[in-house]
Every structure is written in structure tokens, then in C-alpha cells.
CSV table of C-alpha atoms and ligand atoms in Angstrom, one decimal:
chain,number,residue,atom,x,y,z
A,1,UNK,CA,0.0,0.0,0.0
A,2,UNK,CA,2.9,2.5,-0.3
A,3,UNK,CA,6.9,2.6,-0.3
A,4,UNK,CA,8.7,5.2,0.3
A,5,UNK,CA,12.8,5.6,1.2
A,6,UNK,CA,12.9,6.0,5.2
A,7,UNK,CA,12.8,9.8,6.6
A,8,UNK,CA,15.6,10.9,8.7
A,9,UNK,CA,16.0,14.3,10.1
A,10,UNK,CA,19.8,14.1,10.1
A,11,UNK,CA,22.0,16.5,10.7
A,12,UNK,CA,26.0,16.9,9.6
A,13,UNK,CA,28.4,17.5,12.5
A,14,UNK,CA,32.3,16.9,12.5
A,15,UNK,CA,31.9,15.2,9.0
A,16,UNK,CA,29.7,12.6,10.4
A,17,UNK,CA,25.8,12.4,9.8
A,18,UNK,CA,23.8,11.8,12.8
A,19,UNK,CA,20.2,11.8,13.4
A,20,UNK,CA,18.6,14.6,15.0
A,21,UNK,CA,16.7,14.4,18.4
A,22,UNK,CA,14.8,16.5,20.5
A,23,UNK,CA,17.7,17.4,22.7
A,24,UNK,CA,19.3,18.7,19.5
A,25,UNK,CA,16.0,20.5,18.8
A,26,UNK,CA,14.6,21.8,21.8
A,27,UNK,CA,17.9,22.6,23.0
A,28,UNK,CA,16.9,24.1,26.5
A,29,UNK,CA,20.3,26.5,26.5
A,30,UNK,CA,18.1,28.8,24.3
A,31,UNK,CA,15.7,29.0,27.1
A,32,UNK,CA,16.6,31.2,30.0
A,33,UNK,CA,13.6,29.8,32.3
A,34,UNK,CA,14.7,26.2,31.6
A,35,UNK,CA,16.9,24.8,34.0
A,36,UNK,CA,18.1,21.2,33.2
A,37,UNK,CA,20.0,18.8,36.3
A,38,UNK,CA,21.5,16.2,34.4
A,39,UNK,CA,22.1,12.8,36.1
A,40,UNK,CA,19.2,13.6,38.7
A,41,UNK,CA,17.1,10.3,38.9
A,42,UNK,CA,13.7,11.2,40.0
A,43,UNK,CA,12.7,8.8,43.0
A,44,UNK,CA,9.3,9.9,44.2
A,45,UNK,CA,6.5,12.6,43.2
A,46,UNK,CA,5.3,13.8,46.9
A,47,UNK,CA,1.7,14.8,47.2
A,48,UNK,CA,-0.1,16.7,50.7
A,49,UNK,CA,-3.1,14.6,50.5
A,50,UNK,CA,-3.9,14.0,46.6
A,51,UNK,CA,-2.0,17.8,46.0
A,52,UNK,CA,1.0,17.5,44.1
A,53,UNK,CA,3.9,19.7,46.2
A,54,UNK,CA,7.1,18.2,44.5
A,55,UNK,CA,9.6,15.9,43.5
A,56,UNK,CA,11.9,14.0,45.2
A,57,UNK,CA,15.3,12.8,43.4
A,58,UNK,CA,18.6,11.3,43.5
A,59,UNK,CA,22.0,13.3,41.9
A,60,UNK,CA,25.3,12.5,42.6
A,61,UNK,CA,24.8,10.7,46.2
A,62,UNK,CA,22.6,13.4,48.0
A,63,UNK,CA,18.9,13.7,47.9
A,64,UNK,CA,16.6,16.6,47.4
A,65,UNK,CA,13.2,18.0,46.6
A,66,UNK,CA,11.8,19.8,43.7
A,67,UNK,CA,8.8,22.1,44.9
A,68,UNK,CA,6.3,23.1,42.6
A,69,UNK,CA,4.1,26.8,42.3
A,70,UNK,CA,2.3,24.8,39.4
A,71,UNK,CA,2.4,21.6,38.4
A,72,UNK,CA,4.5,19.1,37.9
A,73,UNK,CA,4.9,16.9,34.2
A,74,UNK,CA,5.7,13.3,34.4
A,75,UNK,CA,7.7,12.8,31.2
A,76,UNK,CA,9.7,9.4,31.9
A,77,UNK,CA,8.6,7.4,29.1
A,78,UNK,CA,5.9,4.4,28.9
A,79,UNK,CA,8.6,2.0,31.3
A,80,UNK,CA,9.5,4.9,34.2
A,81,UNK,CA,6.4,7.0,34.1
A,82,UNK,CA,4.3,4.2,35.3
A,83,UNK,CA,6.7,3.5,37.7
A,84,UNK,CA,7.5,6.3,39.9
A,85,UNK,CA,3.8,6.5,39.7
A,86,UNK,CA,3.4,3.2,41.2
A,87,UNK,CA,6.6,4.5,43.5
A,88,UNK,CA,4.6,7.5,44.8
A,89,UNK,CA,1.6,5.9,45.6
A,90,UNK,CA,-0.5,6.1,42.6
A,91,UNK,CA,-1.0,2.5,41.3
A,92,UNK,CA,-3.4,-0.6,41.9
A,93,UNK,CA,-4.0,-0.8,45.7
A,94,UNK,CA,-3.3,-4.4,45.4
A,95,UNK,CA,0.2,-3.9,43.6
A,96,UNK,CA,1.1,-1.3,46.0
A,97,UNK,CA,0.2,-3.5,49.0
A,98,UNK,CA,2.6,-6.0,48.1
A,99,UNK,CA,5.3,-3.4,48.8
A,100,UNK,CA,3.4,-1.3,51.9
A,101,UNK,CA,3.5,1.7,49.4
A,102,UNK,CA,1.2,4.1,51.3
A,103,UNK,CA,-1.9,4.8,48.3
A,104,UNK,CA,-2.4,8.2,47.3
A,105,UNK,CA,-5.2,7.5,44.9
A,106,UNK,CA,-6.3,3.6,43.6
A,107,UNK,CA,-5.6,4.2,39.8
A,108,UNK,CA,-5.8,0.1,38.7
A,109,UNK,CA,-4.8,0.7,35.4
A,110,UNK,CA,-1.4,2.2,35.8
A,111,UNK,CA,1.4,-0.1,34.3
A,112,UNK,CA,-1.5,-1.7,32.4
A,113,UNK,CA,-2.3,-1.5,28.8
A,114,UNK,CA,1.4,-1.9,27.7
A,115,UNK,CA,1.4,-1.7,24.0
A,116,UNK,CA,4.4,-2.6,21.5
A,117,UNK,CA,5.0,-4.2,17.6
A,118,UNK,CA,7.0,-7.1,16.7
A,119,UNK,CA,9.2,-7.3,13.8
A,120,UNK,CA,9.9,-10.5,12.1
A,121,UNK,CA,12.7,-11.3,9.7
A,122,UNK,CA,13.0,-12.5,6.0
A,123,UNK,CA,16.7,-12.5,4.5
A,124,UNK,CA,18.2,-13.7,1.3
A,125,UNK,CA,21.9,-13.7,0.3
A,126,UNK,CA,23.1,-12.0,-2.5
A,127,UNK,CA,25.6,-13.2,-4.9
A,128,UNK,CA,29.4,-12.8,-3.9
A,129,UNK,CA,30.0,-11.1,-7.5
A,130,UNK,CA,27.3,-8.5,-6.8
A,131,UNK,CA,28.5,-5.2,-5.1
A,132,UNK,CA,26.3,-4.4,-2.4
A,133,UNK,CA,26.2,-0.6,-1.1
A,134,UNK,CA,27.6,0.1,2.0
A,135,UNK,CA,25.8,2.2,4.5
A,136,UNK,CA,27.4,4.2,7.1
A,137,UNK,CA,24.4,4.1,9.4
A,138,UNK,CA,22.6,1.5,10.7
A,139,UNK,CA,18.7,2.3,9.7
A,140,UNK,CA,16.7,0.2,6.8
A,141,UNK,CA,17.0,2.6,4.3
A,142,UNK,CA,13.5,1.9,3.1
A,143,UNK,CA,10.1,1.1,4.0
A,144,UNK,CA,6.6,-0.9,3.1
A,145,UNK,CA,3.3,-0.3,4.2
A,146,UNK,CA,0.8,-3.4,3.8
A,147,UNK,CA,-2.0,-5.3,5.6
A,148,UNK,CA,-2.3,-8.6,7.7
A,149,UNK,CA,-6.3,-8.5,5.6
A,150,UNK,CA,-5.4,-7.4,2.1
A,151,UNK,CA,-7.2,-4.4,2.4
A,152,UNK,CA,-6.2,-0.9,2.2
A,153,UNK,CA,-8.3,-0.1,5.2
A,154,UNK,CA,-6.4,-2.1,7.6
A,155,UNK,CA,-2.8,-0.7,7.0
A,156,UNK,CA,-0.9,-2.9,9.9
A,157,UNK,CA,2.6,-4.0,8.7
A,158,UNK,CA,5.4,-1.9,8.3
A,159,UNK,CA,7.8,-3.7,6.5
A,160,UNK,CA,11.8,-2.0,6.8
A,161,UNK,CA,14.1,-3.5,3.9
A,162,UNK,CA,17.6,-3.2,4.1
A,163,UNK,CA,21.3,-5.3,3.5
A,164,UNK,CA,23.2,-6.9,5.3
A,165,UNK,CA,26.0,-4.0,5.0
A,166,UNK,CA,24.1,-1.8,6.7
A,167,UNK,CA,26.3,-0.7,9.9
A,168,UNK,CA,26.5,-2.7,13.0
A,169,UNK,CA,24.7,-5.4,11.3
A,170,UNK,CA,25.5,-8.9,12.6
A,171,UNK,CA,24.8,-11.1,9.3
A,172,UNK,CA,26.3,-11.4,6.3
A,173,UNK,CA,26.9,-8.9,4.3
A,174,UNK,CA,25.6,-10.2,1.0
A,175,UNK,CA,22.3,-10.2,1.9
A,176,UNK,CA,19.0,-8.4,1.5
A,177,UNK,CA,16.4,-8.5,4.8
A,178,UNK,CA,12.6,-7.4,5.0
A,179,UNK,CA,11.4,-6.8,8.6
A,180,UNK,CA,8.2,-6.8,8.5
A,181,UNK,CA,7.0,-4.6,11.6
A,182,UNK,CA,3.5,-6.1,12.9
A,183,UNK,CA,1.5,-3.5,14.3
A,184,UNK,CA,-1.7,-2.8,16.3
A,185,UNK,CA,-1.4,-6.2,18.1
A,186,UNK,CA,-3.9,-7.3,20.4
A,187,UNK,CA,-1.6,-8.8,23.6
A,188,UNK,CA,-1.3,-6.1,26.0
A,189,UNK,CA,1.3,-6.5,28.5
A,190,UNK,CA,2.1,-4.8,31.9
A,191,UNK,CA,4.9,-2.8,33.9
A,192,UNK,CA,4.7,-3.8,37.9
A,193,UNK,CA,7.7,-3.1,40.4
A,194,UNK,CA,10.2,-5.8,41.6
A,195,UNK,CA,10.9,-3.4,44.3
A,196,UNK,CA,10.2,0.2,46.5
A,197,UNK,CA,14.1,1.3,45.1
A,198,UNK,CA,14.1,3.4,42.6
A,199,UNK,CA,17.3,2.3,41.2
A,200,UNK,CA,15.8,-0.8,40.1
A,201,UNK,CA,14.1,-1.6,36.7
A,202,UNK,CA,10.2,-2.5,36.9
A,203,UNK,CA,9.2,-5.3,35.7
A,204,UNK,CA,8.3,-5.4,31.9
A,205,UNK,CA,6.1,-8.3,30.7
A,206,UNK,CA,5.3,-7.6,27.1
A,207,UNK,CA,2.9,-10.8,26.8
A,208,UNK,CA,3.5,-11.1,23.2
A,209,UNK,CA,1.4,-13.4,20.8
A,210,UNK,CA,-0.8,-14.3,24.4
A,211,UNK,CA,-4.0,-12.8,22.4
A,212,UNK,CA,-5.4,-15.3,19.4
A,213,UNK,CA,-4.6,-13.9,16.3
A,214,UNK,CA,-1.3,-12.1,17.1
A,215,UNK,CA,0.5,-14.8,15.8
A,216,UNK,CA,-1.4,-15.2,12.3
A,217,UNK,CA,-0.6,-11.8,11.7
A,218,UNK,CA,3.1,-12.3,12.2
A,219,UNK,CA,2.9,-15.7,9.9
A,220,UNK,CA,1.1,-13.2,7.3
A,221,UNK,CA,3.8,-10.4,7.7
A,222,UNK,CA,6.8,-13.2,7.6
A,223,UNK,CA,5.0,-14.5,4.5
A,224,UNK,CA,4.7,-10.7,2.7
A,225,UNK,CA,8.1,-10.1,3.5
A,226,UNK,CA,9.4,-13.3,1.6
A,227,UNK,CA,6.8,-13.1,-1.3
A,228,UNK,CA,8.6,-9.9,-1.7
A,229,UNK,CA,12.0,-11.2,-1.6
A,230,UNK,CA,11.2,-13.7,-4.3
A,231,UNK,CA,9.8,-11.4,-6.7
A,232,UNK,CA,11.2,-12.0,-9.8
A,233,UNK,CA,12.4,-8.7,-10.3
A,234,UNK,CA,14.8,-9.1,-7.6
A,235,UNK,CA,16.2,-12.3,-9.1
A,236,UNK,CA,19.8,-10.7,-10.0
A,237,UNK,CA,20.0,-10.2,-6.3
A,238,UNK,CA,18.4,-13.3,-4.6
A,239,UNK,CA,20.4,-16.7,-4.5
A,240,UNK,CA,18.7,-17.9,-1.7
A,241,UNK,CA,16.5,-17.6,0.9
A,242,UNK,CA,18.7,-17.8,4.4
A,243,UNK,CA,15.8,-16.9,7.0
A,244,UNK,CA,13.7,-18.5,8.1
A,245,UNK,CA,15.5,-21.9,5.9
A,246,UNK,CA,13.1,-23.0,3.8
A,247,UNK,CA,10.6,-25.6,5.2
A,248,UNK,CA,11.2,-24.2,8.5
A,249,UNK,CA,8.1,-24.0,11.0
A,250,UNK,CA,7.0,-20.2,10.9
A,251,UNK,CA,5.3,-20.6,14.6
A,252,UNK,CA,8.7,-21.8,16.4
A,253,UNK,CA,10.4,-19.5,13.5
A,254,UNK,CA,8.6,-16.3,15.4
A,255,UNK,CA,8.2,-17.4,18.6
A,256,UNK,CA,12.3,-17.7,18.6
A,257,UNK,CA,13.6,-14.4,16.6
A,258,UNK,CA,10.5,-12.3,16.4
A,259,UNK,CA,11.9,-8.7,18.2
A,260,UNK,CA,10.4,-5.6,19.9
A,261,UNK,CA,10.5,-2.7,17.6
A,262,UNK,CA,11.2,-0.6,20.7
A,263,UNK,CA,7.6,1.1,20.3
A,264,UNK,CA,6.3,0.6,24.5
A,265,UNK,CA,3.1,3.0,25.4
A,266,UNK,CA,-0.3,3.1,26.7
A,267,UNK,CA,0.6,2.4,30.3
A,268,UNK,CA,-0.9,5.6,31.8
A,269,UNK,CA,-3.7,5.3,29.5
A,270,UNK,CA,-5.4,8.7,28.5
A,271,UNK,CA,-9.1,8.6,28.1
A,272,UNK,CA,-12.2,10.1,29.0
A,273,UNK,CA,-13.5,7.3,31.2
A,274,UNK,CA,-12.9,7.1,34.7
A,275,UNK,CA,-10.7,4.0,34.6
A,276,UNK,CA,-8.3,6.0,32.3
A,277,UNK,CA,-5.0,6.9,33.8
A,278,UNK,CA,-5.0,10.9,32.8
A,279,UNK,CA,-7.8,12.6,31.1
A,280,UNK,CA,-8.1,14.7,28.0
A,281,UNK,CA,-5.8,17.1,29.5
A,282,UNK,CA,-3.3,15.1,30.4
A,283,UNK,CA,-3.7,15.3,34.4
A,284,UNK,CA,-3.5,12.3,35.9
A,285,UNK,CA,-6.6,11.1,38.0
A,286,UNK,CA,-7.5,11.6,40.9
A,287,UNK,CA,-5.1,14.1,42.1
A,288,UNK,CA,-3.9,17.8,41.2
A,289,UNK,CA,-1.3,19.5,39.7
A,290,UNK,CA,0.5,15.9,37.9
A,291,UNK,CA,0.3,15.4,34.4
A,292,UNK,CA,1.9,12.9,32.5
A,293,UNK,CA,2.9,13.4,28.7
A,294,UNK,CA,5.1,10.8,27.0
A,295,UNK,CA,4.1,7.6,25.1
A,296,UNK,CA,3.0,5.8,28.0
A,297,UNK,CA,-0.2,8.1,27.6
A,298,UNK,CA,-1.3,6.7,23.8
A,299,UNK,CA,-5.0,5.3,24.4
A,300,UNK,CA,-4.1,3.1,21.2
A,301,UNK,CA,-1.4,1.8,19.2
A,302,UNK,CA,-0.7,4.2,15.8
A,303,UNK,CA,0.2,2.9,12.3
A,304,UNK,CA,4.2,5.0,12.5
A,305,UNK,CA,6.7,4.9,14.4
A,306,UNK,CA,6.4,6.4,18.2
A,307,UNK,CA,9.1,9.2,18.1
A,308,UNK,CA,7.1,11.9,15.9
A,309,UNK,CA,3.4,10.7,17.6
A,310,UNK,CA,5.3,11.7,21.1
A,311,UNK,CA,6.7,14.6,20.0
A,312,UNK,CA,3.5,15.5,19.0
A,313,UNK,CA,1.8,14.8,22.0
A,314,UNK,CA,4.6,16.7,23.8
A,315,UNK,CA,4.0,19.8,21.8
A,316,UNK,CA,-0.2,19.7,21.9
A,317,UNK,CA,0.7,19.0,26.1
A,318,UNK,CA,2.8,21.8,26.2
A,319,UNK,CA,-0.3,24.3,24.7
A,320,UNK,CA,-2.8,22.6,26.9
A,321,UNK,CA,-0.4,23.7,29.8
A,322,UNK,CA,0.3,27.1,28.4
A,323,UNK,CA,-3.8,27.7,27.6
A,324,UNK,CA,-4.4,26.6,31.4
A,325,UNK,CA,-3.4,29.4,32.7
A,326,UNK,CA,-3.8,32.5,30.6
A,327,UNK,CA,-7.9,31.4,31.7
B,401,LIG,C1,16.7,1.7,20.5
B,401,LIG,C2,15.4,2.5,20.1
B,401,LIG,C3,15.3,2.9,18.8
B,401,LIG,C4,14.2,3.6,18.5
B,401,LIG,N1,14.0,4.0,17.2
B,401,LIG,C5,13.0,4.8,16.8
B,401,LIG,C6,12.9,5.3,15.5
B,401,LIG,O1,13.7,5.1,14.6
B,401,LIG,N2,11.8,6.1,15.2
B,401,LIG,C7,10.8,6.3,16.1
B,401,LIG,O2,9.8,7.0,15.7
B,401,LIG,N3,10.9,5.8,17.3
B,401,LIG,C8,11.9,5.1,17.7
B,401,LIG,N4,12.0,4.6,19.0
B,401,LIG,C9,10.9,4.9,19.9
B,401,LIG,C10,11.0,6.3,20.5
B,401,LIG,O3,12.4,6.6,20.9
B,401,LIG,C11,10.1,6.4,21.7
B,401,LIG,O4,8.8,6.1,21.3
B,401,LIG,C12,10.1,7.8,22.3
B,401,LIG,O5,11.4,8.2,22.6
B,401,LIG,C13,9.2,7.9,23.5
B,401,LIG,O6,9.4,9.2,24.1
B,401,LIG,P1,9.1,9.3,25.6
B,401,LIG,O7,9.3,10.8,25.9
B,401,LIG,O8,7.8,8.7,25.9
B,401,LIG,O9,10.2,8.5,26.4
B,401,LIG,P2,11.8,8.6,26.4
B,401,LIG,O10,12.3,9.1,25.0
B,401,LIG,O11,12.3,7.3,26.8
B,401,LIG,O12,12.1,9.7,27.5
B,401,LIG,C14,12.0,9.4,28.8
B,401,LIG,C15,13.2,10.1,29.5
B,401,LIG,O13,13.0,10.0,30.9
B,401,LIG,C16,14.2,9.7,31.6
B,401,LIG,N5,13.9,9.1,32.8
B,401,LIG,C17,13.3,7.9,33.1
B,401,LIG,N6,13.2,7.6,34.4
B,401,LIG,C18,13.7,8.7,35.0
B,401,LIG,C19,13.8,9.1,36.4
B,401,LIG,N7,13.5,8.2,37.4
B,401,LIG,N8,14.4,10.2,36.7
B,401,LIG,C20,14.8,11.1,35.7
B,401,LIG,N9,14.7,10.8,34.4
B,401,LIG,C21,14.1,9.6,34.0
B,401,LIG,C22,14.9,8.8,30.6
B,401,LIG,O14,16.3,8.8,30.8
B,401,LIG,C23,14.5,9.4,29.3
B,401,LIG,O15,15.5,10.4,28.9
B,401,LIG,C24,13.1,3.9,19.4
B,401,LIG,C25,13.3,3.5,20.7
B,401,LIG,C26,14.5,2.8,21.1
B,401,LIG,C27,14.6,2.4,22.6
């Protein structure tokens, strides 16, 4: 349903291309009211009943609190932000009982809803007498959009291609790869804590292919990306298909090398129901002055990449924020 050569906002520095981030963009040194601690780990968000009055956090050794006029913005990413949530007392009672975390407000579905795509793997070698470009970066230089149904109205795979010269990659380099990227699956997986330190990662259990049909889709996906490899127009290229071997089983083919394609949200859920972890604003239930705006706040999986749909959510946050208080 479309292909298109990947879009990278790079930018040329000491004769080296690198890709541009929001640091790079946003750069706060142009701000004079922005002040930045780097290496500060946040440990707690501290409330006077359901009032938010601060942050606590960690930086080199010594602790110390953050007091707010305002408000303060949760912005930690769909792994952390759920868990200093959880860390401060805003969680499922039952989950925070298990670790005698006083609860500021029962909010069940924190940590819930945990949303992420799959990529699966078709590669084929090349010849050894073909020269095969060589990339100085490590991103699949171009991209398909199809559909698990055939049907332009369900647009669900997003299929990267790329060689095996592209940089850092650990296969051969006479090869050609499809990854087709399954998306909006339907296993939903959860962040809980392993512990009350803050130093300590949460639990992540993505649940992948638990949900019926999440597996068909990445048998349909694996099976677009090697229909495409063995198009006939790529026959000067192809000598043979090296994954998966041919006859191999596609189920224990996926279970074993299917991959996260790093795309985590929904676990603070924004919606306008009550069960919803922050509302149409962004403010987190149940209490004042906290808002959260990262990915963990998607309601749904989108058909792109996260980076852009975060940024995005970022910059319609930050005018929700602003608009608050010119009222
Ligand atoms: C390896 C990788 C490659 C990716 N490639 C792409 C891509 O090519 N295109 C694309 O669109 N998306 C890509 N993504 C996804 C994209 O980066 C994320 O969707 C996006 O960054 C999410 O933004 P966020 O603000 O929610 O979280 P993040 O970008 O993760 O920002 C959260 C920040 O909070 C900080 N933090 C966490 N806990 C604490 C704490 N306790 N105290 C203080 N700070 C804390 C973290 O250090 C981090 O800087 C990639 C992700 C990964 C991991």
C-alpha cells in the first residue's frame, strides 16, 4: 500500500551524519527559564493529600526536593512513568500493598495496557560477485506499508528492507532483509515493580502473541516479506532464501527471533473514562497539579513509528499547559 525511502531528520556534525533528536531540537540552553540537572534520577512525586507539592530525586549521592508553584509533568517514558507513579503511591492498591506503598489514589490501570510491535525477519543472500552498497548508518533505508487483511483499510505492517552492509549489522553482508514490523497487536502486556528502590528496573512483561490472532498476523507479515523477496524482479540479487531456511516452521520460526520494535506505550492510558490513567488534558486522575505526557499516555497503538506521535503529544501538552493558565 505504499513505499517510500525512510525519513531521517539528520544532521551533519564533525563530518559525520547523525540523526537529530529532540535534545538537538529543543535545546533548553536557548531557554533562559529552563533549568536542566543532568544525572538527577527522579525517586518519588510527593503529594499533601492528593496535592501535588514536588519531586523527590537522587544526583550524585545526596537527595533533594523539587517544589512546585504549578504543576509538575511526568515525562519518563511508557517504562518509568508508570513506575514512579506506582513509586509514589499512585497505582493498583493491590500492587502497591505487596510493597506497603502508602496509596495516594487507587488508579488500577497504571502499568496496564502496555502496547508494543513485533518485527519479524525474511533475508536472502546476494551473490558474492554482486556489489552491495555500503551504508554508514545503521537504519533500513526503506520502508513498506501493507495489511495482515489485504485491504487498504487495515494498513498494519510496516515492512523495513535493508542489507546486510548496513552498519552494526551482525549477518552477512551479502544479503537483502525485509522486517516486516507487525502492528496494532492485540496482547497487551504490563509494567509492575520488583521493588520500592528506585534504582531498580520494573518489571516489563510484554505478553506477546498471548492474544489469538497475534500470531497469524506475524505468519502473514513473515510471508509478505518473503513473497517480496522472491519477486522476480529481484532475481539478479536473490540466491537464496537464508531466513527462516526453507521448510522451516514459521510458529517456532517467530516465537524464537521475532523482536520488539522498541515502540512501548499506553501504560498511563489517557481517556475520558474514569478507569483511564489521565484525562483529556493530560492530568493524571484523581489528584492535582501531575500530568503525564510521554508515550505511556497513547490510548491506542498508531500505524508509524512512536518518536514523531510523542513529540507531537509533547507539543499539543505543552499548549494545553500554556492555555491553562492564561484562563
Ligand atoms: C533503541 C530505540 C530505537 C528507536 N528508534 C525509533 C525510530 O527510529 N523512530 C521512532 O519513531 N521511534 C523510535 N524509537 C521509539 C522512540 O524513541 C520512543 O517512542 C520515544 O522516545 C518515546 O518518548 P518518551 O518521551 O515517551 O520516552 P523517552 O524518550 O524514553 O524519554 C524518557 C526520559 O525520561 C528519563 N527518565 C526515566 N526515568 C527517570 C527518572 N526516574 N528520573 C529522571 N529521568 C528519568 C529517561 O532517561 C529518558 O530520557 C526507538 C526506541 C528505542 C529504545
Amino acid at each position: 500500500y505504499g513505499y517510500a525511502p525512510f525519513q531521517f531528520n539528520n544532521i551533519r556534525a564533525l563530518s559525520k551524519l547523525f540523526r537529530e533528536t529532540t535534545f538537538n531540537t529543543f535545546l533548553p540552553a536557548v531557554h533562559a527559564n529552563v533549568t536542566v540537572l543532568a544525572e538527577a534520577l527522579v525517586t518519588k512525586i510527593r503529594f499533601n493529600d492528593t496535592k501535588t507539592i514536588g519531586v523527590e530525586y537522587v544526583q550524585k549521592n545526596e537527595k533533594y526536593f523539587a517544589g512546585v508553584r504549578h504543576e509538575v509533568v511526568l515525562s519518563a517514558g511508557a517504562i518509568a512513568s508508570p513506575k514512579i507513579l506506582m513509586l509514589s503511591g499512585i497505582g493498583d492498591e493491590t500492587e502497591l500493598a505487596k510493597f506497603d506503598i502508602p496509596v495516594v489514589v487507587n488508579v488500577p490501570e497504571v502499568g496496564k495496557n502496555l502496547h508494543d510491535d513485533l518485527f519479524v525477519s525474511a533475508g536472502f543472500s546476494i551473490p558474492e560477485d554482486k556489489d552491495v552498497p555500503v551504508y554508514s548508518y545503521s537504519l533500513a533505508p526503506a520502508v513498506i506499508f501493507g495489511s495482515t487483511e489485504n485491504s487498504s483499510s487495515v494498513v498494519d505492517i510496516e515492512c523495513s528492507v535493508g542489507v546486510g552492509t548496513l552498519k552494526g549489522f551482525p549477518g552477512p553482508k551479502h544479503s537483502f532483509w525485509l522486517w516486516p514490523n507487525v502492528m496494532h497487536l492485540k496482547s497487551k502486556g504490563t509494567i509492575t515493580l520488583r521493588s520500592t528502590s528506585p534504582d531498580q528496573a520494573p518489571l516489563v512483561d510484554p505478553k506477546y502473541l498471548t492474544v489469538p490472532g497475534d500470531l497469524q498476523s506475524c505468519i502473514t507479515a513473515l510471508q509478505l516479506g518473503i513473497d517480496i523477496g522472491n519477486q522476480s524482479s529481484l532475481e539478479q540479487w536473490q540466491q537464496k532464501q537464508i531466513a527462516p531456511e526453507p521448510g522451516t516452521d514459521f510458529e517456532s520460526y517467530i516465537t524464537e527471533t521475532a523482536n520488539t520494535t522498541q515502540h512501548y506505550c499506553g501504560t498511563c492510558r489517557m481517556g475520558i473514562d474514569q478507569s483511564s490513567v489521565v484525562d483529556t488534558e493530560l492530568k493524571v486522575r484523581g489528584v492535582s497539579a501531575l500530568r503525564v505526557i510521554d508515550a505511556s499516555v497513547f490510548p491506542l497503538s498508531i500505524t508509524a513509528n512512536t518518536a514523531a506521535a510523542t513529540m507531537m503529544i509533547a507539543d499539543k501538552g505543552s499548549d494545553i499547559i500554556i492555555r491553562s493558565y492564561h484562563q
